[in-house]
One Martini backbone bead per residue (centre of mass of N, CA, C, O) as a GRO file, in nm:
protein
  339
    1UNK     BB    1   0.092   0.040   0.027
    2UNK     BB    2   0.050   0.353  -0.055
    3UNK     BB    3   0.159   0.684   0.069
    4UNK     BB    4   0.008   1.019   0.078
    5UNK     BB    5   0.134   1.338   0.178
    6UNK     BB    6  -0.047   1.658   0.133
    7UNK     BB    7  -0.020   1.947   0.278
    8UNK     BB    8  -0.033   1.900   0.587
    9UNK     BB    9  -0.250   2.034   0.848
   10UNK     BB   10  -0.222   2.100   1.218
   11UNK     BB   11  -0.422   2.219   1.490
   12UNK     BB   12  -0.401   2.316   1.846
   13UNK     BB   13  -0.544   2.573   1.828
   14UNK     BB   14  -0.247   2.769   1.794
   15UNK     BB   15  -0.096   2.502   1.749
   16UNK     BB   16   0.142   2.380   1.513
   17UNK     BB   17   0.185   2.045   1.449
   18UNK     BB   18   0.137   2.083   1.131
   19UNK     BB   19   0.345   2.207   0.839
   20UNK     BB   20   0.325   2.129   0.539
   21UNK     BB   21   0.315   1.807   0.480
   22UNK     BB   22   0.535   1.588   0.290
   23UNK     BB   23   0.475   1.234   0.188
   24UNK     BB   24   0.632   0.935   0.049
   25UNK     BB   25   0.518   0.589   0.044
   26UNK     BB   26   0.600   0.282  -0.024
   27UNK     BB   27   0.545  -0.026  -0.096
   28UNK     BB   28   0.672  -0.200   0.184
   29UNK     BB   29   0.773   0.014   0.365
   30UNK     BB   30   1.011   0.131   0.622
   31UNK     BB   31   0.923   0.401   0.841
   32UNK     BB   32   1.064   0.671   1.019
   33UNK     BB   33   0.965   0.890   1.288
   34UNK     BB   34   1.188   1.153   1.373
   35UNK     BB   35   1.196   1.324   1.697
   36UNK     BB   36   1.121   1.540   1.912
   37UNK     BB   37   0.938   1.672   2.129
   38UNK     BB   38   0.686   1.836   1.941
   39UNK     BB   39   0.735   1.770   1.617
   40UNK     BB   40   0.471   1.571   1.501
   41UNK     BB   41   0.489   1.256   1.474
   42UNK     BB   42   0.225   1.155   1.614
   43UNK     BB   43   0.025   1.325   1.453
   44UNK     BB   44   0.097   1.200   1.182
   45UNK     BB   45   0.024   0.909   1.252
   46UNK     BB   46  -0.277   0.971   1.330
   47UNK     BB   47  -0.350   1.081   1.048
   48UNK     BB   48  -0.294   0.817   0.897
   49UNK     BB   49  -0.498   0.643   1.080
   50UNK     BB   50  -0.768   0.829   1.162
   51UNK     BB   51  -0.741   0.985   1.460
   52UNK     BB   52  -0.684   1.231   1.275
   53UNK     BB   53  -0.770   1.548   1.126
   54UNK     BB   54  -0.708   1.769   0.897
   55UNK     BB   55  -0.719   2.113   0.804
   56UNK     BB   56  -0.518   2.033   0.567
   57UNK     BB   57  -0.511   1.836   0.302
   58UNK     BB   58  -0.382   1.499   0.219
   59UNK     BB   59  -0.479   1.144   0.225
   60UNK     BB   60  -0.327   0.859   0.059
   61UNK     BB   61  -0.433   0.534  -0.055
   62UNK     BB   62  -0.351   0.415  -0.340
   63UNK     BB   63  -0.477   0.708  -0.451
   64UNK     BB   64  -0.686   0.730  -0.221
   65UNK     BB   65  -0.904   0.929  -0.052
   66UNK     BB   66  -0.866   0.933   0.332
   67UNK     BB   67  -0.877   1.191   0.510
   68UNK     BB   68  -1.195   1.117   0.643
   69UNK     BB   69  -1.141   0.840   0.720
   70UNK     BB   70  -1.148   0.579   0.902
   71UNK     BB   71  -0.959   0.343   1.046
   72UNK     BB   72  -1.130   0.103   0.949
   73UNK     BB   73  -1.139   0.189   0.644
   74UNK     BB   74  -0.810   0.171   0.623
   75UNK     BB   75  -0.680  -0.081   0.747
   76UNK     BB   76  -0.539  -0.040   1.036
   77UNK     BB   77  -0.252  -0.107   1.224
   78UNK     BB   78  -0.203  -0.072   1.588
   79UNK     BB   79   0.081   0.017   1.800
   80UNK     BB   80   0.146   0.057   2.131
   81UNK     BB   81   0.343   0.116   2.400
   82UNK     BB   82   0.112  -0.017   2.618
   83UNK     BB   83  -0.032  -0.250   2.423
   84UNK     BB   84  -0.348  -0.286   2.497
   85UNK     BB   85  -0.435  -0.531   2.655
   86UNK     BB   86  -0.640  -0.792   2.757
   87UNK     BB   87  -0.632  -0.923   3.071
   88UNK     BB   88  -0.888  -1.142   3.045
   89UNK     BB   89  -0.721  -1.248   2.805
   90UNK     BB   90  -0.573  -1.437   2.610
   91UNK     BB   91  -0.346  -1.440   2.374
   92UNK     BB   92  -0.527  -1.559   2.152
   93UNK     BB   93  -0.769  -1.361   2.197
   94UNK     BB   94  -0.618  -1.104   2.143
   95UNK     BB   95  -0.537  -1.169   1.851
   96UNK     BB   96  -0.849  -1.236   1.759
   97UNK     BB   97  -1.031  -0.987   1.812
   98UNK     BB   98  -1.062  -0.846   1.526
   99UNK     BB   99  -1.215  -1.106   1.417
  100UNK     BB  100  -1.443  -1.160   1.632
  101UNK     BB  101  -1.597  -0.865   1.586
  102UNK     BB  102  -1.702  -0.944   1.339
  103UNK     BB  103  -1.960  -0.938   1.093
  104UNK     BB  104  -2.084  -1.181   0.939
  105UNK     BB  105  -1.909  -1.223   0.645
  106UNK     BB  106  -1.646  -1.089   0.781
  107UNK     BB  107  -1.640  -1.343   0.956
  108UNK     BB  108  -1.451  -1.585   1.026
  109UNK     BB  109  -1.397  -1.885   1.089
  110UNK     BB  110  -1.278  -2.043   1.359
  111UNK     BB  111  -1.057  -2.206   1.213
  112UNK     BB  112  -0.925  -1.960   1.075
  113UNK     BB  113  -0.856  -1.804   1.329
  114UNK     BB  114  -0.678  -2.022   1.458
  115UNK     BB  115  -0.474  -2.031   1.227
  116UNK     BB  116  -0.386  -1.735   1.243
  117UNK     BB  117  -0.282  -1.743   1.532
  118UNK     BB  118  -0.067  -1.962   1.488
  119UNK     BB  119   0.097  -1.808   1.277
  120UNK     BB  120   0.167  -1.562   1.464
  121UNK     BB  121   0.306  -1.713   1.692
  122UNK     BB  122   0.530  -1.814   1.506
  123UNK     BB  123   0.632  -1.543   1.389
  124UNK     BB  124   0.689  -1.429   1.709
  125UNK     BB  125   0.782  -1.663   1.897
  126UNK     BB  126   0.492  -1.791   2.076
  127UNK     BB  127   0.480  -2.078   2.098
  128UNK     BB  128   0.263  -2.210   2.356
  129UNK     BB  129   0.121  -1.910   2.467
  130UNK     BB  130  -0.197  -1.883   2.408
  131UNK     BB  131  -0.305  -1.951   2.725
  132UNK     BB  132  -0.202  -1.708   2.826
  133UNK     BB  133  -0.152  -1.417   3.012
  134UNK     BB  134  -0.024  -1.107   3.022
  135UNK     BB  135   0.084  -1.140   3.326
  136UNK     BB  136   0.274  -1.399   3.216
  137UNK     BB  137   0.446  -1.181   3.071
  138UNK     BB  138   0.665  -1.008   2.921
  139UNK     BB  139   0.718  -0.716   2.770
  140UNK     BB  140   0.814  -0.835   2.500
  141UNK     BB  141   0.578  -1.037   2.465
  142UNK     BB  142   0.347  -0.830   2.468
  143UNK     BB  143   0.442  -0.680   2.214
  144UNK     BB  144   0.406  -0.926   2.027
  145UNK     BB  145   0.104  -0.947   2.067
  146UNK     BB  146   0.032  -0.666   1.960
  147UNK     BB  147   0.145  -0.721   1.679
  148UNK     BB  148  -0.034  -0.965   1.611
  149UNK     BB  149  -0.307  -0.822   1.636
  150UNK     BB  150  -0.251  -0.616   1.406
  151UNK     BB  151  -0.202  -0.856   1.184
  152UNK     BB  152  -0.464  -1.034   1.185
  153UNK     BB  153  -0.635  -0.827   0.983
  154UNK     BB  154  -0.466  -0.753   0.744
  155UNK     BB  155  -0.325  -0.488   0.696
  156UNK     BB  156  -0.229  -0.222   0.489
  157UNK     BB  157  -0.124  -0.084   0.761
  158UNK     BB  158   0.152  -0.026   0.989
  159UNK     BB  159   0.138   0.121   1.319
  160UNK     BB  160   0.390   0.276   1.544
  161UNK     BB  161   0.403   0.399   1.890
  162UNK     BB  162   0.659   0.365   2.060
  163UNK     BB  163   0.696   0.035   2.094
  164UNK     BB  164   0.983   0.038   2.296
  165UNK     BB  165   0.974   0.254   2.537
  166UNK     BB  166   0.899   0.041   2.794
  167UNK     BB  167   1.179  -0.088   2.746
  168UNK     BB  168   1.463  -0.225   2.769
  169UNK     BB  169   1.748  -0.221   2.589
  170UNK     BB  170   1.772  -0.525   2.522
  171UNK     BB  171   1.478  -0.569   2.426
  172UNK     BB  172   1.471  -0.354   2.208
  173UNK     BB  173   1.687  -0.477   2.027
  174UNK     BB  174   1.540  -0.744   1.976
  175UNK     BB  175   1.267  -0.617   1.861
  176UNK     BB  176   1.384  -0.481   1.617
  177UNK     BB  177   1.459  -0.742   1.471
  178UNK     BB  178   1.173  -0.857   1.476
  179UNK     BB  179   1.032  -0.639   1.308
  180UNK     BB  180   1.202  -0.674   1.056
  181UNK     BB  181   1.130  -0.969   1.007
  182UNK     BB  182   0.821  -0.933   0.992
  183UNK     BB  183   0.818  -0.733   0.763
  184UNK     BB  184   0.963  -0.913   0.551
  185UNK     BB  185   0.739  -1.141   0.568
  186UNK     BB  186   0.476  -0.946   0.497
  187UNK     BB  187   0.505  -0.647   0.346
  188UNK     BB  188   0.407  -0.422   0.522
  189UNK     BB  189   0.334  -0.114   0.552
  190UNK     BB  190   0.558   0.083   0.768
  191UNK     BB  191   0.512   0.296   1.064
  192UNK     BB  192   0.735   0.466   1.299
  193UNK     BB  193   0.773   0.601   1.618
  194UNK     BB  194   1.064   0.800   1.731
  195UNK     BB  195   1.351   0.918   1.950
  196UNK     BB  196   1.543   0.687   1.854
  197UNK     BB  197   1.812   0.675   1.659
  198UNK     BB  198   1.901   0.380   1.657
  199UNK     BB  199   1.627   0.271   1.578
  200UNK     BB  200   1.591   0.420   1.308
  201UNK     BB  201   1.872   0.352   1.168
  202UNK     BB  202   1.850   0.024   1.225
  203UNK     BB  203   1.545  -0.029   1.076
  204UNK     BB  204   1.500   0.159   0.844
  205UNK     BB  205   1.478   0.258   0.517
  206UNK     BB  206   1.352   0.534   0.618
  207UNK     BB  207   1.393   0.880   0.736
  208UNK     BB  208   1.195   1.116   0.918
  209UNK     BB  209   1.266   1.449   1.003
  210UNK     BB  210   1.132   1.625   1.277
  211UNK     BB  211   1.038   1.989   1.313
  212UNK     BB  212   0.802   2.190   1.402
  213UNK     BB  213   0.597   2.032   1.186
  214UNK     BB  214   0.843   1.942   1.003
  215UNK     BB  215   1.024   1.820   0.730
  216UNK     BB  216   1.368   1.826   0.696
  217UNK     BB  217   1.416   1.506   0.628
  218UNK     BB  218   1.446   1.240   0.376
  219UNK     BB  219   1.604   0.914   0.419
  220UNK     BB  220   1.842   0.730   0.458
  221UNK     BB  221   2.040   0.664   0.713
  222UNK     BB  222   2.297   0.759   0.563
  223UNK     BB  223   2.194   1.032   0.457
  224UNK     BB  224   2.116   1.173   0.734
  225UNK     BB  225   2.405   1.135   0.857
  226UNK     BB  226   2.613   1.218   0.610
  227UNK     BB  227   2.373   1.429   0.462
  228UNK     BB  228   2.268   1.682   0.603
  229UNK     BB  229   2.036   1.940   0.518
  230UNK     BB  230   2.049   2.056   0.817
  231UNK     BB  231   2.135   2.169   1.122
  232UNK     BB  232   1.933   2.002   1.278
  233UNK     BB  233   2.005   1.722   1.168
  234UNK     BB  234   2.305   1.729   1.247
  235UNK     BB  235   2.247   1.772   1.562
  236UNK     BB  236   2.039   1.522   1.601
  237UNK     BB  237   2.207   1.322   1.423
  238UNK     BB  238   2.412   1.228   1.613
  239UNK     BB  239   2.730   1.321   1.675
  240UNK     BB  240   2.841   1.674   1.743
  241UNK     BB  241   3.030   1.943   1.672
  242UNK     BB  242   2.969   2.290   1.751
  243UNK     BB  243   3.007   2.587   1.536
  244UNK     BB  244   3.054   2.941   1.545
  245UNK     BB  245   3.114   3.153   1.246
  246UNK     BB  246   3.331   3.190   0.961
  247UNK     BB  247   3.360   3.244   0.606
  248UNK     BB  248   3.684   3.249   0.423
  249UNK     BB  249   3.814   3.130   0.145
  250UNK     BB  250   3.724   2.823   0.229
  251UNK     BB  251   3.718   2.898   0.552
  252UNK     BB  252   3.665   2.798   0.881
  253UNK     BB  253   3.604   3.016   1.175
  254UNK     BB  254   3.634   2.956   1.549
  255UNK     BB  255   3.856   3.098   1.675
  256UNK     BB  256   4.079   2.828   1.718
  257UNK     BB  257   3.895   2.710   1.499
  258UNK     BB  258   3.996   2.535   1.188
  259UNK     BB  259   3.857   2.471   0.851
  260UNK     BB  260   3.740   2.345   0.578
  261UNK     BB  261   3.496   2.528   0.325
  262UNK     BB  262   3.435   2.431   0.048
  263UNK     BB  263   3.172   2.602  -0.131
  264UNK     BB  264   3.129   2.822   0.082
  265UNK     BB  265   3.007   3.105   0.156
  266UNK     BB  266   3.068   3.396   0.269
  267UNK     BB  267   3.029   3.416   0.621
  268UNK     BB  268   2.811   3.326   0.828
  269UNK     BB  269   2.831   3.020   1.038
  270UNK     BB  270   2.757   2.671   1.082
  271UNK     BB  271   2.930   2.392   1.238
  272UNK     BB  272   3.001   2.035   1.184
  273UNK     BB  273   3.171   1.767   1.376
  274UNK     BB  274   3.242   1.459   1.394
  275UNK     BB  275   3.438   1.283   1.602
  276UNK     BB  276   3.539   1.076   1.362
  277UNK     BB  277   3.642   1.339   1.171
  278UNK     BB  278   3.884   1.348   1.340
  279UNK     BB  279   4.248   1.410   1.309
  280UNK     BB  280   4.567   1.370   1.315
  281UNK     BB  281   4.748   1.690   1.247
  282UNK     BB  282   4.993   1.930   1.197
  283UNK     BB  283   4.781   2.119   1.018
  284UNK     BB  284   4.613   2.180   1.252
  285UNK     BB  285   4.458   2.231   1.545
  286UNK     BB  286   4.484   2.303   1.881
  287UNK     BB  287   4.484   2.063   2.159
  288UNK     BB  288   4.384   1.960   2.482
  289UNK     BB  289   4.413   1.676   2.665
  290UNK     BB  290   4.204   1.557   2.926
  291UNK     BB  291   4.074   1.278   2.811
  292UNK     BB  292   4.072   0.909   2.775
  293UNK     BB  293   3.818   0.673   2.661
  294UNK     BB  294   3.780   0.338   2.658
  295UNK     BB  295   3.550   0.169   2.406
  296UNK     BB  296   3.669  -0.084   2.312
  297UNK     BB  297   3.763   0.004   1.984
  298UNK     BB  298   3.730   0.287   2.118
  299UNK     BB  299   3.813   0.646   2.157
  300UNK     BB  300   3.733   0.900   2.385
  301UNK     BB  301   3.802   1.251   2.341
  302UNK     BB  302   3.873   1.512   2.565
  303UNK     BB  303   3.897   1.853   2.462
  304UNK     BB  304   4.090   2.173   2.429
  305UNK     BB  305   4.104   2.460   2.300
  306UNK     BB  306   4.277   2.759   2.305
  307UNK     BB  307   3.982   2.912   2.376
  308UNK     BB  308   3.819   2.672   2.564
  309UNK     BB  309   3.683   2.479   2.386
  310UNK     BB  310   3.507   2.199   2.333
  311UNK     BB  311   3.633   1.872   2.216
  312UNK     BB  312   3.533   1.584   2.030
  313UNK     BB  313   3.695   1.260   1.996
  314UNK     BB  314   3.716   0.976   1.768
  315UNK     BB  315   3.910   0.681   1.809
  316UNK     BB  316   4.113   0.444   1.793
  317UNK     BB  317   4.269   0.238   2.010
  318UNK     BB  318   4.557   0.264   1.874
  319UNK     BB  319   4.551   0.597   1.919
  320UNK     BB  320   4.540   0.667   2.225
  321UNK     BB  321   4.848   0.730   2.292
  322UNK     BB  322   4.851   1.002   2.108
  323UNK     BB  323   4.646   1.120   2.325
  324UNK     BB  324   4.859   1.365   2.454
  325UNK     BB  325   4.837   1.656   2.567
  326UNK     BB  326   4.943   1.822   2.283
  327UNK     BB  327   4.753   1.855   1.980
  328UNK     BB  328   4.671   1.800   1.632
  329UNK     BB  329   4.375   1.873   1.437
  330UNK     BB  330   4.153   1.752   1.175
  331UNK     BB  331   3.893   1.797   0.942
  332UNK     BB  332   3.787   1.564   0.713
  333UNK     BB  333   3.482   1.639   0.793
  334UNK     BB  334   3.210   1.870   0.716
  335UNK     BB  335   2.929   2.089   0.823
  336UNK     BB  336   2.833   2.382   0.642
  337UNK     BB  337   2.618   2.669   0.733
  338UNK     BB  338   2.467   2.928   0.637
  339UNK     BB  339   2.328   3.240   0.829
   0.00000   0.00000   0.00000
């Protein structure tokens, strides 16, 4: 199912939650909506679901206008952060709920419902747990049940709102892999909301970065990380050193910090350098190493430039011994934006 969001706007009172949002999602794609609190990502998801209706613009499913259609009419599967399972029902009955409540000819035979439940229990690796109750499951298992329930009705679109937010880090990582596997097995167009960069970059085919009700950039995880379109994206996605200064003659300068900025027009600018893009080089600017912390194969170096500003460098473990006293570093890659 393709999804088209065209110039969608939504206000709550005087607050603009969505501001002329455009987004195209391909059939079978897995897309993350990533942004800070208040960026509009959940409002956009709810608008796609039919749980909110826009003040302006269109929502199209497979080319059909569903802007004011209900969630049921859109055949959307929705997974919430807090699972929303029925405590008095077994796992199997929870999964079957969407099929059990159908009326007349729309309701499948009991044998077909049972077969569908068994298929989904196998898909999410919960075989043999159909007779248990939610209280007898771990958080990760309950979220798998919620995912199975959403898939039971064979939705045209699967939407997930912070699906792993209530789980600990280890379980979140495991369930991210699980969601990717389930998505690849079903091929359902899937959109999920998250504020977790690692989650978005590690799971999605494409990531839409939202800020103040607008999409700042949409692209593959590599594109938004390596080629950020705006200062906000560069500062929000991944770690980065931020400098305010000026560009003159293809060089950026901010106090004692200076590096190449070829192709950027002269004038005031803001620049970002990711810690791993700094390297030791006698032709670079001087920093004093304050401490070096080894983390597995990498070394995180906290340093101070000659004018007192903090600089963070990430180097290989083999380079750790070279980061001592006063050294010179150069930015091998930077992102410089005129302001």
